[in-house]
PDB file of C-alpha atoms in Angstrom:
ATOM      1  CA  MET A   1       7.820   1.229 -21.850  1.00 64.00           C
ATOM      2  CA  HIS A   2      10.121   4.239 -22.309  1.00 63.00           C
ATOM      3  CA  PHE A   3      10.248   7.793 -20.992  1.00 65.00           C
ATOM      4  CA  LEU A   4      10.813  10.604 -23.481  1.00 60.00           C
ATOM      5  CA  ILE A   5      12.932  13.092 -21.534  1.00 67.00           C
ATOM      6  CA  ASN A   6      14.864  16.001 -23.004  1.00 59.00           C
ATOM      7  CA  TYR A   7      15.882  17.668 -19.735  1.00 67.00           C
ATOM      8  CA  GLN A   8      17.971  16.832 -16.649  1.00 80.00           C
ATOM      9  CA  PRO A   9      15.471  14.691 -14.739  1.00 87.00           C
ATOM     10  CA  TYR A  10      15.128  14.182 -11.015  1.00 93.00           C
ATOM     11  CA  ILE A  11      12.683  11.932  -9.227  1.00 95.00           C
ATOM     12  CA  ALA A  12      10.861  13.546  -6.321  1.00 95.00           C
ATOM     13  CA  ILE A  13       9.084  11.300  -3.853  1.00 97.00           C
ATOM     14  CA  ILE A  14       6.493  12.570  -1.407  1.00 96.00           C
ATOM     15  CA  GLY A  15       5.199  10.086   1.142  1.00 96.00           C
ATOM     16  CA  ASP A  16       2.089  10.631   3.221  1.00 93.00           C
ATOM     17  CA  ILE A  17       0.877   8.510   6.144  1.00 92.00           C
ATOM     18  CA  LYS A  18      -2.744   7.501   5.689  1.00 88.00           C
ATOM     19  CA  GLY A  19      -5.115   8.433   8.505  1.00 81.00           C
ATOM     20  CA  SER A  20      -2.271   9.780  10.607  1.00 77.00           C
ATOM     21  CA  LYS A  21      -4.493  11.802  12.949  1.00 74.00           C
ATOM     22  CA  ALA A  22      -6.325   8.644  14.002  1.00 75.00           C
ATOM     23  CA  ILE A  23      -3.152   6.659  14.734  1.00 81.00           C
ATOM     24  CA  GLU A  24      -2.528   5.842  18.382  1.00 78.00           C
ATOM     25  CA  ARG A  25       0.981   6.616  19.629  1.00 85.00           C
ATOM     26  CA  ARG A  26       1.483   8.974  16.733  1.00 84.00           C
ATOM     27  CA  LYS A  27       4.775  10.261  18.138  1.00 86.00           C
ATOM     28  CA  GLU A  28       6.213   6.726  18.158  1.00 91.00           C
ATOM     29  CA  VAL A  29       5.217   6.281  14.504  1.00 91.00           C
ATOM     30  CA  GLN A  30       6.934   9.543  13.582  1.00 90.00           C
ATOM     31  CA  GLU A  31      10.083   8.525  15.463  1.00 92.00           C
ATOM     32  CA  LYS A  32      10.120   5.155  13.709  1.00 94.00           C
ATOM     33  CA  LEU A  33       9.660   6.871  10.336  1.00 95.00           C
ATOM     34  CA  ALA A  34      12.661   9.104  11.048  1.00 94.00           C
ATOM     35  CA  VAL A  35      14.782   6.024  11.770  1.00 96.00           C
ATOM     36  CA  VAL A  36      13.616   4.277   8.578  1.00 97.00           C
ATOM     37  CA  LEU A  37      14.342   7.337   6.437  1.00 96.00           C
ATOM     38  CA  ASN A  38      17.845   7.604   7.913  1.00 96.00           C
ATOM     39  CA  GLU A  39      18.432   3.969   6.956  1.00 96.00           C
ATOM     40  CA  ILE A  40      17.233   4.690   3.425  1.00 97.00           C
ATOM     41  CA  ASN A  41      19.578   7.680   3.163  1.00 96.00           C
ATOM     42  CA  GLU A  42      22.530   5.531   4.196  1.00 96.00           C
ATOM     43  CA  GLN A  43      21.726   2.423   2.170  1.00 95.00           C
ATOM     44  CA  TYR A  44      20.810   4.211  -1.061  1.00 96.00           C
ATOM     45  CA  SER A  45      23.141   7.211  -0.851  1.00 95.00           C
ATOM     46  CA  GLU A  46      24.396   6.656  -4.417  1.00 95.00           C
ATOM     47  CA  ASP A  47      20.875   7.158  -5.788  1.00 95.00           C
ATOM     48  CA  ILE A  48      19.831  10.069  -3.575  1.00 95.00           C
ATOM     49  CA  ALA A  49      20.242  13.685  -4.673  1.00 94.00           C
ATOM     50  CA  SER A  50      18.654  15.088  -1.534  1.00 93.00           C
ATOM     51  CA  GLY A  51      18.129  13.081   1.635  1.00 94.00           C
ATOM     52  CA  PHE A  52      14.730  11.829   2.763  1.00 96.00           C
ATOM     53  CA  MET A  53      13.312  13.713   5.717  1.00 94.00           C
ATOM     54  CA  ILE A  54      10.034  14.350   7.502  1.00 93.00           C
ATOM     55  CA  THR A  55       8.617  17.673   6.330  1.00 90.00           C
ATOM     56  CA  LEU A  56       5.350  17.603   8.298  1.00 80.00           C
ATOM     57  CA  GLY A  57       4.161  15.353  11.072  1.00 74.00           C
ATOM     58  CA  ASP A  58       2.607  12.886   8.629  1.00 87.00           C
ATOM     59  CA  GLU A  59       4.569  13.607   5.458  1.00 93.00           C
ATOM     60  CA  PHE A  60       8.104  13.123   4.162  1.00 95.00           C
ATOM     61  CA  GLN A  61      10.003  13.672   0.946  1.00 95.00           C
ATOM     62  CA  GLY A  62      13.256  12.902  -0.819  1.00 95.00           C
ATOM     63  CA  LEU A  63      14.882  13.457  -4.191  1.00 95.00           C
ATOM     64  CA  LEU A  64      16.549  10.806  -6.354  1.00 96.00           C
ATOM     65  CA  SER A  65      19.115  11.463  -9.079  1.00 94.00           C
ATOM     66  CA  ASN A  66      18.174   8.197 -10.823  1.00 93.00           C
ATOM     67  CA  GLY A  67      15.423   5.602 -10.696  1.00 93.00           C
ATOM     68  CA  THR A  68      17.506   2.440 -10.587  1.00 93.00           C
ATOM     69  CA  ARG A  69      16.374   1.360  -7.118  1.00 95.00           C
ATOM     70  CA  ILE A  70      13.251   3.419  -6.532  1.00 96.00           C
ATOM     71  CA  MET A  71      11.011   0.394  -6.092  1.00 95.00           C
ATOM     72  CA  GLN A  72      13.380  -1.096  -3.525  1.00 94.00           C
ATOM     73  CA  ILE A  73      13.316   2.186  -1.603  1.00 96.00           C
ATOM     74  CA  ILE A  74       9.520   2.395  -1.593  1.00 96.00           C
ATOM     75  CA  SER A  75       9.160  -1.293  -0.744  1.00 94.00           C
ATOM     76  CA  LYS A  76      11.521  -1.001   2.217  1.00 94.00           C
ATOM     77  CA  ILE A  77       9.714   2.023   3.629  1.00 96.00           C
ATOM     78  CA  GLU A  78       6.383   0.224   3.239  1.00 94.00           C
ATOM     79  CA  GLY A  79       7.684  -2.947   4.856  1.00 92.00           C
ATOM     80  CA  ARG A  80       9.376  -1.263   7.800  1.00 92.00           C
ATOM     81  CA  MET A  81       6.400   0.975   8.568  1.00 94.00           C
ATOM     82  CA  TYR A  82       3.670  -1.672   8.228  1.00 91.00           C
ATOM     83  CA  PRO A  83       0.894  -1.849   9.494  1.00 91.00           C
ATOM     84  CA  VAL A  84       0.981   1.941   9.098  1.00 92.00           C
ATOM     85  CA  LYS A  85      -0.110   2.602   5.518  1.00 92.00           C
ATOM     86  CA  ILE A  86       1.609   5.151   3.295  1.00 95.00           C
ATOM     87  CA  ARG A  87       0.701   6.686  -0.038  1.00 96.00           C
ATOM     88  CA  PHE A  88       3.534   7.681  -2.380  1.00 97.00           C
ATOM     89  CA  GLY A  89       3.524  10.411  -5.010  1.00 97.00           C
ATOM     90  CA  ILE A  90       6.352  10.161  -7.546  1.00 97.00           C
ATOM     91  CA  GLY A  91       7.194  13.151  -9.721  1.00 95.00           C
ATOM     92  CA  VAL A  92       9.702  13.117 -12.577  1.00 94.00           C
ATOM     93  CA  GLY A  93      10.858  16.509 -13.781  1.00 91.00           C
ATOM     94  CA  LYS A  94      13.314  19.375 -13.521  1.00 90.00           C
ATOM     95  CA  ILE A  95      14.413  20.927 -10.228  1.00 88.00           C
ATOM     96  CA  THR A  96      14.798  24.664 -10.695  1.00 83.00           C
ATOM     97  CA  THR A  97      16.404  25.596  -7.375  1.00 80.00           C
ATOM     98  CA  GLU A  98      19.635  24.672  -5.643  1.00 78.00           C
ATOM     99  CA  ILE A  99      19.622  21.143  -4.224  1.00 80.00           C
ATOM    100  CA  ASN A 100      20.701  20.505  -0.660  1.00 73.00           C
ATOM    101  CA  PRO A 101      22.149  16.970  -0.607  1.00 73.00           C
ATOM    102  CA  TYR A 102      21.454  16.549   3.098  1.00 70.00           C
ATOM    103  CA  MET A 103      17.783  17.432   3.255  1.00 67.00           C
ATOM    104  CA  ALA A 104      14.955  17.501   0.731  1.00 63.00           C
ATOM    105  CA  ILE A 105      13.534  20.843   1.751  1.00 71.00           C
ATOM    106  CA  GLY A 106      13.686  24.207   0.041  1.00 69.00           C
ATOM    107  CA  ALA A 107      14.101  22.683  -3.432  1.00 74.00           C
ATOM    108  CA  ASP A 108      11.413  23.425  -5.991  1.00 76.00           C
ATOM    109  CA  GLY A 109      10.477  22.740  -9.582  1.00 85.00           C
ATOM    110  CA  PRO A 110       8.262  20.577 -11.826  1.00 87.00           C
ATOM    111  CA  GLY A 111       9.544  17.357 -10.237  1.00 90.00           C
ATOM    112  CA  TYR A 112       8.043  18.317  -6.876  1.00 92.00           C
ATOM    113  CA  TYR A 113       4.917  19.810  -8.482  1.00 93.00           C
ATOM    114  CA  ARG A 114       4.296  16.459 -10.148  1.00 94.00           C
ATOM    115  CA  ALA A 115       4.859  14.490  -6.947  1.00 96.00           C
ATOM    116  CA  ARG A 116       2.417  16.760  -5.102  1.00 95.00           C
ATOM    117  CA  ALA A 117      -0.151  16.355  -7.877  1.00 96.00           C
ATOM    118  CA  ALA A 118       0.223  12.567  -7.586  1.00 96.00           C
ATOM    119  CA  ILE A 119      -0.389  12.651  -3.819  1.00 95.00           C
ATOM    120  CA  GLU A 120      -3.474  14.832  -4.233  1.00 94.00           C
ATOM    121  CA  TYR A 121      -4.808  12.501  -6.942  1.00 93.00           C
ATOM    122  CA  LEU A 122      -4.456   9.504  -4.611  1.00 93.00           C
ATOM    123  CA  LYS A 123      -6.267  11.317  -1.798  1.00 90.00           C
ATOM    124  CA  GLU A 124      -9.151  12.251  -4.060  1.00 89.00           C
ATOM    125  CA  ASN A 125      -9.342   8.725  -5.451  1.00 85.00           C
ATOM    126  CA  GLU A 126      -9.544   7.292  -1.928  1.00 83.00           C
ATOM    127  CA  LYS A 127     -12.479   9.577  -1.129  1.00 80.00           C
ATOM    128  CA  LYS A 128     -14.374   7.909  -3.956  1.00 76.00           C
ATOM    129  CA  LYS A 129     -13.925   4.644  -2.030  1.00 66.00           C
ATOM    130  CA  GLN A 130     -12.800   2.701  -5.074  1.00 58.00           C
ATOM    131  CA  THR A 131     -12.049  -0.863  -4.041  1.00 50.00           C
ATOM    132  CA  SER A 132      -8.766  -1.045  -5.962  1.00 55.00           C
ATOM    133  CA  ALA A 133      -7.482   2.475  -5.221  1.00 71.00           C
ATOM    134  CA  SER A 134      -3.714   2.592  -5.648  1.00 85.00           C
ATOM    135  CA  ASP A 135      -1.281   3.745  -2.963  1.00 92.00           C
ATOM    136  CA  ILE A 136       1.434   4.824  -5.457  1.00 96.00           C
ATOM    137  CA  ARG A 137       1.098   7.208  -8.382  1.00 96.00           C
ATOM    138  CA  LEU A 138       3.495   8.609 -10.968  1.00 96.00           C
ATOM    139  CA  GLU A 139       3.340  11.994 -12.701  1.00 95.00           C
ATOM    140  CA  VAL A 140       5.953  12.857 -15.369  1.00 92.00           C
ATOM    141  CA  GLU A 141       6.827  16.244 -16.853  1.00 87.00           C
ATOM    142  CA  GLY A 142       6.628  16.293 -20.647  1.00 80.00           C
ATOM    143  CA  GLU A 143       5.060  14.073 -23.269  1.00 76.00           C
ATOM    144  CA  ASN A 144       5.031  10.772 -21.396  1.00 76.00           C
ATOM    145  CA  GLN A 145       1.319  10.183 -20.953  1.00 81.00           C
ATOM    146  CA  GLU A 146       1.292   6.637 -22.349  1.00 85.00           C
ATOM    147  CA  SER A 147       4.203   5.369 -20.234  1.00 87.00           C
ATOM    148  CA  GLN A 148       2.845   7.195 -17.188  1.00 91.00           C
ATOM    149  CA  ALA A 149      -0.589   5.620 -17.638  1.00 92.00           C
ATOM    150  CA  LEU A 150       0.841   2.107 -18.047  1.00 93.00           C
ATOM    151  CA  ILE A 151       2.961   2.398 -14.913  1.00 94.00           C
ATOM    152  CA  ASN A 152       0.012   3.711 -12.900  1.00 95.00           C
ATOM    153  CA  VAL A 153      -2.087   0.758 -14.038  1.00 94.00           C
ATOM    154  CA  ILE A 154       0.684  -1.557 -12.804  1.00 95.00           C
ATOM    155  CA  PHE A 155       0.806   0.323  -9.486  1.00 96.00           C
ATOM    156  CA  GLY A 156      -2.936  -0.223  -9.103  1.00 94.00           C
ATOM    157  CA  LEU A 157      -2.605  -3.951  -9.746  1.00 94.00           C
ATOM    158  CA  MET A 158       0.296  -4.188  -7.285  1.00 95.00           C
ATOM    159  CA  THR A 159      -1.796  -2.463  -4.627  1.00 94.00           C
ATOM    160  CA  ALA A 160      -4.632  -4.925  -5.248  1.00 93.00           C
ATOM    161  CA  LEU A 161      -2.250  -7.853  -4.776  1.00 94.00           C
ATOM    162  CA  LYS A 162      -0.819  -6.379  -1.573  1.00 94.00           C
ATOM    163  CA  SER A 163      -4.318  -5.996  -0.149  1.00 92.00           C
ATOM    164  CA  THR A 164      -4.581  -9.815   0.010  1.00 92.00           C
ATOM    165  CA  TRP A 165      -1.416 -10.226   2.082  1.00 94.00           C
ATOM    166  CA  THR A 166      -1.586 -11.150   5.740  1.00 92.00           C
ATOM    167  CA  MET A 167       1.136  -9.800   8.005  1.00 91.00           C
ATOM    168  CA  ARG A 168       3.017 -13.111   7.662  1.00 92.00           C
ATOM    169  CA  ARG A 169       2.743 -13.119   3.871  1.00 94.00           C
ATOM    170  CA  ARG A 170       3.984  -9.563   3.775  1.00 93.00           C
ATOM    171  CA  GLU A 171       6.986 -10.375   5.961  1.00 94.00           C
ATOM    172  CA  ILE A 172       8.062 -13.286   3.759  1.00 95.00           C
ATOM    173  CA  ILE A 173       7.446 -11.482   0.463  1.00 95.00           C
ATOM    174  CA  GLN A 174       9.232  -8.341   1.672  1.00 92.00           C
ATOM    175  CA  ASP A 175      12.230 -10.460   2.638  1.00 93.00           C
ATOM    176  CA  MET A 176      12.348 -12.055  -0.801  1.00 94.00           C
ATOM    177  CA  LEU A 177      12.090  -8.666  -2.520  1.00 92.00           C
ATOM    178  CA  GLU A 178      14.726  -7.031  -0.344  1.00 88.00           C
ATOM    179  CA  HIS A 179      17.355  -9.761  -0.418  1.00 86.00           C
ATOM    180  CA  ARG A 180      16.602 -11.113  -3.893  1.00 81.00           C
ATOM    181  CA  ASP A 181      17.958 -14.568  -3.154  1.00 77.00           C
ATOM    182  CA  ASN A 182      16.408 -18.018  -2.761  1.00 89.00           C
ATOM    183  CA  GLN A 183      13.631 -19.430  -0.612  1.00 94.00           C
ATOM    184  CA  THR A 184      16.033 -21.362   1.602  1.00 94.00           C
ATOM    185  CA  ASP A 185      17.844 -18.202   2.687  1.00 95.00           C
ATOM    186  CA  THR A 186      14.558 -16.461   3.446  1.00 95.00           C
ATOM    187  CA  ALA A 187      13.445 -19.473   5.479  1.00 95.00           C
ATOM    188  CA  GLU A 188      16.660 -19.369   7.503  1.00 95.00           C
ATOM    189  CA  ARG A 189      16.403 -15.641   8.183  1.00 94.00           C
ATOM    190  CA  LEU A 190      12.784 -15.957   9.333  1.00 94.00           C
ATOM    191  CA  ASN A 191      13.311 -19.267  11.173  1.00 95.00           C
ATOM    192  CA  ILE A 192      10.705 -21.153   9.166  1.00 95.00           C
ATOM    193  CA  LYS A 193      10.757 -24.065   6.718  1.00 95.00           C
ATOM    194  CA  GLN A 194      11.336 -23.623   2.985  1.00 95.00           C
ATOM    195  CA  PRO A 195       8.009 -25.295   1.992  1.00 95.00           C
ATOM    196  CA  THR A 196       6.245 -22.679   4.114  1.00 96.00           C
ATOM    197  CA  VAL A 197       8.003 -19.930   2.178  1.00 96.00           C
ATOM    198  CA  ASN A 198       7.029 -21.537  -1.127  1.00 96.00           C
ATOM    199  CA  ARG A 199       3.370 -21.911  -0.095  1.00 96.00           C
ATOM    200  CA  VAL A 200       3.188 -18.260   0.979  1.00 96.00           C
ATOM    201  CA  LEU A 201       4.771 -17.067  -2.270  1.00 96.00           C
ATOM    202  CA  VAL A 202       2.232 -18.997  -4.319  1.00 96.00           C
ATOM    203  CA  THR A 203      -0.844 -17.982  -2.308  1.00 95.00           C
ATOM    204  CA  GLY A 204       0.354 -14.363  -2.129  1.00 95.00           C
ATOM    205  CA  ASN A 205       0.846 -14.153  -5.915  1.00 96.00           C
ATOM    206  CA  TYR A 206       4.487 -13.240  -5.318  1.00 96.00           C
ATOM    207  CA  TYR A 207       5.671 -14.089  -8.815  1.00 95.00           C
ATOM    208  CA  ALA A 208       3.063 -11.879 -10.487  1.00 96.00           C
ATOM    209  CA  TYR A 209       3.883  -9.091  -8.032  1.00 96.00           C
ATOM    210  CA  LYS A 210       7.622  -9.443  -8.587  1.00 96.00           C
ATOM    211  CA  GLU A 211       7.206  -9.353 -12.363  1.00 96.00           C
ATOM    212  CA  ALA A 212       5.279  -6.089 -12.031  1.00 96.00           C
ATOM    213  CA  PHE A 213       7.864  -4.789  -9.527  1.00 96.00           C
ATOM    214  CA  ASP A 214      10.761  -5.576 -11.871  1.00 94.00           C
ATOM    215  CA  THR A 215       8.970  -4.126 -14.912  1.00 94.00           C
ATOM    216  CA  VAL A 216       8.426  -0.789 -13.185  1.00 95.00           C
ATOM    217  CA  GLU A 217      11.951  -0.731 -11.790  1.00 93.00           C
ATOM    218  CA  LYS A 218      13.385  -1.388 -15.260  1.00 92.00           C
ATOM    219  CA  ALA A 219      11.387   1.543 -16.658  1.00 92.00           C
ATOM    220  CA  PHE A 220      12.563   3.861 -13.874  1.00 92.00           C
ATOM    221  CA  GLY A 221      16.116   2.640 -14.394  1.00 90.00           C
ATOM    222  CA  GLU A 222      16.199   4.611 -17.643  1.00 86.00           C
ATOM    223  CA  ILE A 223      15.897   7.876 -15.715  1.00 83.00           C
ATOM    224  CA  GLY A 224      19.018   9.674 -14.549  1.00 69.00           C
TER     225      GLY A 224
END
């Protein structure tokens, strides 16, 4: 799975909180999101071209200079904000305006157009009430339709797997994905027994999910 890119690529990410108007304590959710995005900006500063920030009450965006750790970034935002659900539009393309490294606002170009198109696609797909509707979508500038389609199929399968996770499964799987070490260390951090971790990983289809996660991250790692 390879991207054919003959321009200076950036990766724009637009995140959108699902059903934000119906969320109780909406202000608290927005404040928590601001904290999470600040953590992302600090932890992944080497990958970020323009810092993540809230642009509307229920929407945020950021700009990456490379895709090496994009899946880790998305996974951390998802995990920290859960049970609030977020859809992510990813756009790969040129940025035609000056880039402010401190805030992802004011910049423009095909990268952002693609990310916006991805978000709108997800919203329309959800209205059709498809049972396996994805919560992440990629749009790439240029002749990359095959790679784009394959990655979006993987995103759909990953969303389907996540839909089977209980809050406890999600906590354990997120810990494994974030720290990328062994079951014993996860058990110690979460104050549970290692066999419990193993059982959750098996029932939550962690290994299939991680293979998909790593495959997408490897593909994005070529960008930048």
